[in-house]
Amino acid sequence: QLDWFFDNFDCNLAAKGLFEPARGIDEDYDAACDLVEEIKMQLDNYKEEMCSNFLNPSHSAKAHWKYANIKEESKDKYLIELPVNVRVPSDFLVKGKRGSGPKQINKYRTPVVEKLVKKLEQAYDVIKAGKARGMQLVFAKFDSMRPLWSSAAKATSMLDALGSLAITSSNAGYTRPKILDCPIGSAPTIKIEQGRHPCVDSTLTGGDFIPNDLSLGGNLGIGDCSRVLLLSGPNMGGKSTLLRQTCLLTILAQVGCYVPAKEC
């Protein structure tokens, strides 16, 4: 199913915001693209004809003739730049100047170029509309296969999650937690022996992190059946770390991941 999208537009250009429909999607778009190439060729032919037959000195005109503002979004497209010492026909109208003295560059517009630029602007408008229609077609095609993409996204996300859990569980010092049944009328319990905070543990080296034991709830053979733990200590003593560590290990165990502890 993805082949259609690879065949009908350039994914690399689209990623840069430069969507270009493939040939065959829109006839008007294709014709406008052909017209743009034809007009550019006519402009080059006009330059060659004028430099060879009507401008003097010819060699200077050929060496210095330059079309300015040739980008699609430019204003005053294809102004002709020539040195001031090049003699031009009377229909070359000066639209601007650059520099001064012998090095002055005049910017001209001629009836022929003006006519071609008008056609070029119209072709660019058709191309712009064609790109919009092409993008709408791509979006509609993609949306028509929404169930397929949704299934693929769910399967991919599941594989990504399972892969991440497998990588995490393979770390040294991680153990498989035991999930206990909690019959009606009994108290839930949690017991962690030499547990470590999975994030803080990975950022410290040389055994700086001190593992913590924790037991809450039903009697597991050690400690009491307290369901509340009152923890006190100085600032930066690790109280919040123990709280978050316990929560994280519980969540990891519930989603089926190994946990950083000797026993859980």
mmCIF file of C-alpha atoms in Angstrom, residues 26-242:
data_model
loop_
_atom_site.group_PDB
_atom_site.id
_atom_site.type_symbol
_atom_site.label_atom_id
_atom_site.label_comp_id
_atom_site.label_asym_id
_atom_site.label_seq_id
_atom_site.Cartn_x
_atom_site.Cartn_y
_atom_site.Cartn_z
ATOM 1 C CA ASP A 26 -3.093 16.224 -12.540
ATOM 2 C CA GLU A 27 -3.141 17.036 -16.273
ATOM 3 C CA ASP A 28 -3.335 20.808 -15.735
ATOM 4 C CA TYR A 29 -0.356 20.664 -13.391
ATOM 5 C CA ASP A 30 1.672 18.633 -15.881
ATOM 6 C CA ALA A 31 0.810 21.040 -18.717
ATOM 7 C CA ALA A 32 1.772 24.067 -16.600
ATOM 8 C CA CYS A 33 5.137 22.499 -15.728
ATOM 9 C CA ASP A 34 5.793 21.879 -19.423
ATOM 10 C CA LEU A 35 4.800 25.465 -20.219
ATOM 11 C CA VAL A 36 7.238 26.845 -17.629
ATOM 12 C CA GLU A 37 10.113 24.911 -19.219
ATOM 13 C CA GLU A 38 9.048 26.104 -22.672
ATOM 14 C CA ILE A 39 8.906 29.752 -21.583
ATOM 15 C CA LYS A 40 12.353 29.522 -19.977
ATOM 16 C CA MET A 41 13.692 28.113 -23.236
ATOM 17 C CA GLN A 42 12.083 30.980 -25.170
ATOM 18 C CA LEU A 43 13.711 33.474 -22.810
ATOM 19 C CA ASP A 44 17.108 31.888 -23.449
ATOM 20 C CA ASN A 45 16.493 31.951 -27.213
ATOM 21 C CA TYR A 46 15.461 35.609 -27.013
ATOM 22 C CA LYS A 47 18.668 36.408 -25.168
ATOM 23 C CA GLU A 48 20.744 34.656 -27.843
ATOM 24 C CA GLU A 49 18.908 36.409 -30.677
ATOM 25 C CA MET A 50 19.200 39.890 -29.147
ATOM 26 C CA CYS A 51 22.871 39.515 -28.257
ATOM 27 C CA SER A 52 23.775 38.234 -31.722
ATOM 28 C CA ASN A 53 21.749 40.631 -33.878
ATOM 29 C CA PHE A 54 20.578 43.738 -32.044
ATOM 30 C CA LEU A 55 22.912 44.654 -29.170
ATOM 31 C CA ASN A 56 26.216 46.429 -29.600
ATOM 32 C CA PRO A 57 28.913 45.525 -28.755
ATOM 33 C CA SER A 58 27.690 41.954 -29.164
ATOM 34 C CA HIS A 59 30.524 40.307 -27.243
ATOM 35 C CA SER A 60 29.912 42.494 -24.183
ATOM 36 C CA ALA A 61 26.170 41.822 -24.301
ATOM 37 C CA LYS A 62 26.712 38.052 -24.449
ATOM 38 C CA ALA A 63 29.177 38.196 -21.566
ATOM 39 C CA HIS A 64 27.065 40.355 -19.248
ATOM 40 C CA TRP A 65 23.388 39.713 -20.131
ATOM 41 C CA LYS A 66 21.744 38.433 -16.976
ATOM 42 C CA TYR A 67 18.139 37.784 -16.044
ATOM 43 C CA ALA A 68 17.400 39.075 -12.544
ATOM 44 C CA ASN A 69 14.656 37.880 -10.183
ATOM 45 C CA ILE A 70 14.175 34.453 -11.713
ATOM 46 C CA LYS A 71 12.756 32.687 -8.647
ATOM 47 C CA GLU A 72 9.082 31.757 -8.621
ATOM 48 C CA GLU A 73 8.290 34.052 -5.686
ATOM 49 C CA SER A 74 10.302 37.024 -7.026
ATOM 50 C CA LYS A 75 8.739 40.312 -8.084
ATOM 51 C CA ASP A 76 9.613 42.004 -11.390
ATOM 52 C CA LYS A 77 10.708 38.673 -12.828
ATOM 53 C CA TYR A 78 13.348 38.387 -15.555
ATOM 54 C CA LEU A 79 14.552 41.964 -15.686
ATOM 55 C CA ILE A 80 17.443 42.154 -18.151
ATOM 56 C CA GLU A 81 20.701 43.417 -16.646
ATOM 57 C CA LEU A 82 23.248 44.914 -19.046
ATOM 58 C CA PRO A 83 26.203 47.308 -18.673
ATOM 59 C CA VAL A 84 25.404 50.923 -19.457
ATOM 60 C CA ASN A 85 27.866 50.912 -22.382
ATOM 61 C CA VAL A 86 25.832 48.282 -24.292
ATOM 62 C CA ARG A 87 23.601 50.019 -26.877
ATOM 63 C CA VAL A 88 20.073 48.616 -26.866
ATOM 64 C CA PRO A 89 16.978 49.026 -29.114
ATOM 65 C CA SER A 90 14.353 51.636 -28.296
ATOM 66 C CA ASP A 91 11.915 49.064 -26.875
ATOM 67 C CA PHE A 92 14.313 48.288 -24.004
ATOM 68 C CA LEU A 93 12.716 50.256 -21.153
ATOM 69 C CA VAL A 94 14.892 51.038 -18.123
ATOM 70 C CA LYS A 95 13.243 49.779 -14.926
ATOM 71 C CA GLY A 96 16.142 50.308 -12.560
ATOM 72 C CA LYS A 97 19.866 50.899 -12.182
ATOM 73 C CA ARG A 98 22.690 49.506 -10.100
ATOM 74 C CA GLY A 99 26.037 51.177 -9.591
ATOM 75 C CA SER A 100 27.245 54.355 -11.264
ATOM 76 C CA GLY A 101 29.659 55.615 -13.874
ATOM 77 C CA PRO A 102 31.182 53.174 -16.384
ATOM 78 C CA LYS A 103 30.301 50.264 -14.116
ATOM 79 C CA GLN A 104 26.609 51.124 -14.034
ATOM 80 C CA ILE A 105 24.218 48.244 -14.732
ATOM 81 C CA ASN A 106 20.827 49.031 -16.229
ATOM 82 C CA LYS A 107 17.787 46.829 -15.676
ATOM 83 C CA TYR A 108 15.546 46.605 -18.727
ATOM 84 C CA ARG A 109 12.113 45.279 -19.586
ATOM 85 C CA THR A 110 11.077 44.572 -23.179
ATOM 86 C CA PRO A 111 7.613 43.815 -24.641
ATOM 87 C CA VAL A 112 8.707 40.281 -25.569
ATOM 88 C CA VAL A 113 9.965 39.460 -22.058
ATOM 89 C CA GLU A 114 6.949 41.139 -20.472
ATOM 90 C CA LYS A 115 4.616 38.918 -22.510
ATOM 91 C CA LEU A 116 6.564 35.774 -21.609
ATOM 92 C CA VAL A 117 6.679 36.704 -17.914
ATOM 93 C CA LYS A 118 2.904 37.174 -17.897
ATOM 94 C CA LYS A 119 2.468 33.656 -19.286
ATOM 95 C CA LEU A 120 5.004 32.418 -16.745
ATOM 96 C CA GLU A 121 3.092 33.956 -13.843
ATOM 97 C CA GLN A 122 -0.125 32.318 -15.058
ATOM 98 C CA ALA A 123 1.630 28.959 -15.324
ATOM 99 C CA TYR A 124 2.999 29.341 -11.791
ATOM 100 C CA ASP A 125 -0.557 29.971 -10.524
ATOM 101 C CA VAL A 126 -1.742 26.762 -12.195
ATOM 102 C CA ILE A 127 1.194 24.863 -10.673
ATOM 103 C CA LYS A 128 0.395 26.218 -7.215
ATOM 104 C CA ALA A 129 -3.235 25.129 -7.544
ATOM 105 C CA GLY A 130 -2.119 21.749 -8.881
ATOM 106 C CA LYS A 131 0.140 21.200 -5.883
ATOM 107 C CA ALA A 132 -2.779 21.931 -3.565
ATOM 108 C CA ARG A 133 -5.016 19.482 -5.433
ATOM 109 C CA GLY A 134 -2.256 16.870 -5.431
ATOM 110 C CA MET A 135 -1.759 17.224 -1.690
ATOM 111 C CA GLN A 136 -5.511 16.878 -1.116
ATOM 112 C CA LEU A 137 -5.482 13.704 -3.208
ATOM 113 C CA VAL A 138 -2.601 12.264 -1.169
ATOM 114 C CA PHE A 139 -4.379 13.056 2.103
ATOM 115 C CA ALA A 140 -7.649 11.554 0.826
ATOM 116 C CA LYS A 141 -5.832 8.416 -0.315
ATOM 117 C CA PHE A 142 -4.123 8.092 3.060
ATOM 118 C CA ASP A 143 -7.375 8.652 4.952
ATOM 119 C CA SER A 144 -9.173 6.004 2.879
ATOM 120 C CA MET A 145 -6.821 3.411 4.385
ATOM 121 C CA ARG A 146 -7.171 4.624 7.963
ATOM 122 C CA PRO A 147 -7.999 1.148 9.421
ATOM 123 C CA LEU A 148 -4.774 -0.226 7.921
ATOM 124 C CA TRP A 149 -2.612 2.589 9.293
ATOM 125 C CA SER A 150 -4.329 2.347 12.690
ATOM 126 C CA SER A 151 -3.616 -1.373 12.908
ATOM 127 C CA ALA A 152 -0.022 -0.854 11.807
ATOM 128 C CA ALA A 153 0.472 1.938 14.365
ATOM 129 C CA LYS A 154 -0.956 -0.201 17.184
ATOM 130 C CA ALA A 155 1.221 -3.167 16.255
ATOM 131 C CA THR A 156 4.305 -0.976 15.957
ATOM 132 C CA SER A 157 3.670 0.731 19.286
ATOM 133 C CA MET A 158 3.165 -2.635 20.966
ATOM 134 C CA LEU A 159 6.434 -3.975 19.534
ATOM 135 C CA ASP A 160 8.205 -0.780 20.578
ATOM 136 C CA ALA A 161 6.883 -1.055 24.131
ATOM 137 C CA LEU A 162 7.733 -4.753 24.428
ATOM 138 C CA GLY A 163 11.204 -4.146 23.011
ATOM 139 C CA SER A 164 11.820 -1.337 25.500
ATOM 140 C CA LEU A 165 10.656 -3.508 28.396
ATOM 141 C CA ALA A 166 12.908 -6.355 27.219
ATOM 142 C CA ILE A 167 15.945 -4.062 26.988
ATOM 143 C CA THR A 168 15.250 -2.624 30.446
ATOM 144 C CA SER A 169 14.682 -6.068 31.957
ATOM 145 C CA SER A 170 18.029 -7.291 30.638
ATOM 146 C CA ASN A 171 19.953 -4.768 32.747
ATOM 147 C CA ALA A 172 22.193 -6.155 35.456
ATOM 148 C CA GLY A 173 20.651 -6.166 38.907
ATOM 149 C CA TYR A 174 17.057 -6.381 37.642
ATOM 150 C CA THR A 175 14.811 -9.147 38.961
ATOM 151 C CA ARG A 176 11.454 -10.572 37.996
ATOM 152 C CA PRO A 177 8.769 -9.301 40.393
ATOM 153 C CA LYS A 178 6.121 -11.581 41.879
ATOM 154 C CA ILE A 179 2.514 -10.473 41.491
ATOM 155 C CA LEU A 180 0.447 -11.879 44.383
ATOM 156 C CA ASP A 181 -3.267 -12.546 44.479
ATOM 157 C CA CYS A 182 -5.251 -10.411 46.882
ATOM 158 C CA PRO A 183 -8.316 -12.400 47.951
ATOM 159 C CA ILE A 184 -11.400 -10.604 49.191
ATOM 160 C CA GLY A 185 -11.006 -9.654 52.830
ATOM 161 C CA SER A 186 -7.206 -9.687 52.784
ATOM 162 C CA ALA A 187 -4.929 -6.658 52.791
ATOM 163 C CA PRO A 188 -2.768 -5.733 49.790
ATOM 164 C CA THR A 189 0.950 -5.837 50.389
ATOM 165 C CA ILE A 190 4.225 -4.755 48.857
ATOM 166 C CA LYS A 191 7.703 -5.902 49.747
ATOM 167 C CA ILE A 192 10.909 -4.641 48.115
ATOM 168 C CA GLU A 193 14.364 -5.827 49.125
ATOM 169 C CA GLN A 194 17.360 -3.683 48.121
ATOM 170 C CA GLY A 195 15.300 -1.694 45.657
ATOM 171 C CA ARG A 196 16.849 1.067 43.585
ATOM 172 C CA HIS A 197 15.366 4.055 41.756
ATOM 173 C CA PRO A 198 15.609 3.086 38.034
ATOM 174 C CA CYS A 199 16.432 6.625 36.915
ATOM 175 C CA VAL A 200 18.705 7.763 39.717
ATOM 176 C CA ASP A 201 20.471 4.388 39.723
ATOM 177 C CA SER A 202 21.429 4.782 36.054
ATOM 178 C CA THR A 203 22.886 8.252 36.590
ATOM 179 C CA LEU A 204 25.161 7.346 39.485
ATOM 180 C CA THR A 205 28.375 5.304 39.252
ATOM 181 C CA GLY A 206 30.692 3.602 41.704
ATOM 182 C CA GLY A 207 27.909 2.298 43.956
ATOM 183 C CA ASP A 208 26.910 5.772 45.156
ATOM 184 C CA PHE A 209 23.222 4.866 45.260
ATOM 185 C CA ILE A 210 22.241 3.018 48.441
ATOM 186 C CA PRO A 211 19.492 0.368 47.924
ATOM 187 C CA ASN A 212 16.383 0.571 50.115
ATOM 188 C CA ASP A 213 14.168 -2.064 51.676
ATOM 189 C CA LEU A 214 10.444 -1.445 52.039
ATOM 190 C CA SER A 215 7.562 -3.500 53.431
ATOM 191 C CA LEU A 216 3.944 -2.336 53.629
ATOM 192 C CA GLY A 217 0.652 -4.142 54.057
ATOM 193 C CA GLY A 218 -0.019 -7.778 54.927
ATOM 194 C CA ASN A 219 2.451 -9.743 57.000
ATOM 195 C CA LEU A 220 4.972 -11.457 54.752
ATOM 196 C CA GLY A 221 6.978 -12.974 57.562
ATOM 197 C CA ILE A 222 9.026 -9.894 58.414
ATOM 198 C CA GLY A 223 7.998 -6.633 59.970
ATOM 199 C CA ASP A 224 4.433 -5.672 60.830
ATOM 200 C CA CYS A 225 1.263 -5.114 58.808
ATOM 201 C CA SER A 226 1.506 -1.319 58.678
ATOM 202 C CA ARG A 227 -0.130 0.271 55.667
ATOM 203 C CA VAL A 228 1.441 3.707 56.256
ATOM 204 C CA LEU A 229 5.126 4.569 56.481
ATOM 205 C CA LEU A 230 6.154 7.826 58.138
ATOM 206 C CA LEU A 231 9.564 8.805 56.813
ATOM 207 C CA SER A 232 11.611 11.664 58.285
ATOM 208 C CA GLY A 233 15.070 12.978 57.589
ATOM 209 C CA PRO A 234 17.114 16.011 56.498
ATOM 210 C CA ASN A 235 16.734 17.846 53.245
ATOM 211 C CA MET A 236 18.229 15.973 50.279
ATOM 212 C CA GLY A 237 18.215 12.811 52.391
ATOM 213 C CA GLY A 238 16.335 10.741 49.818
ATOM 214 C CA LYS A 239 12.754 10.805 51.168
ATOM 215 C CA SER A 240 11.188 11.783 47.843
ATOM 216 C CA THR A 241 13.503 9.384 46.019
ATOM 217 C CA LEU A 242 12.183 6.478 48.082
#
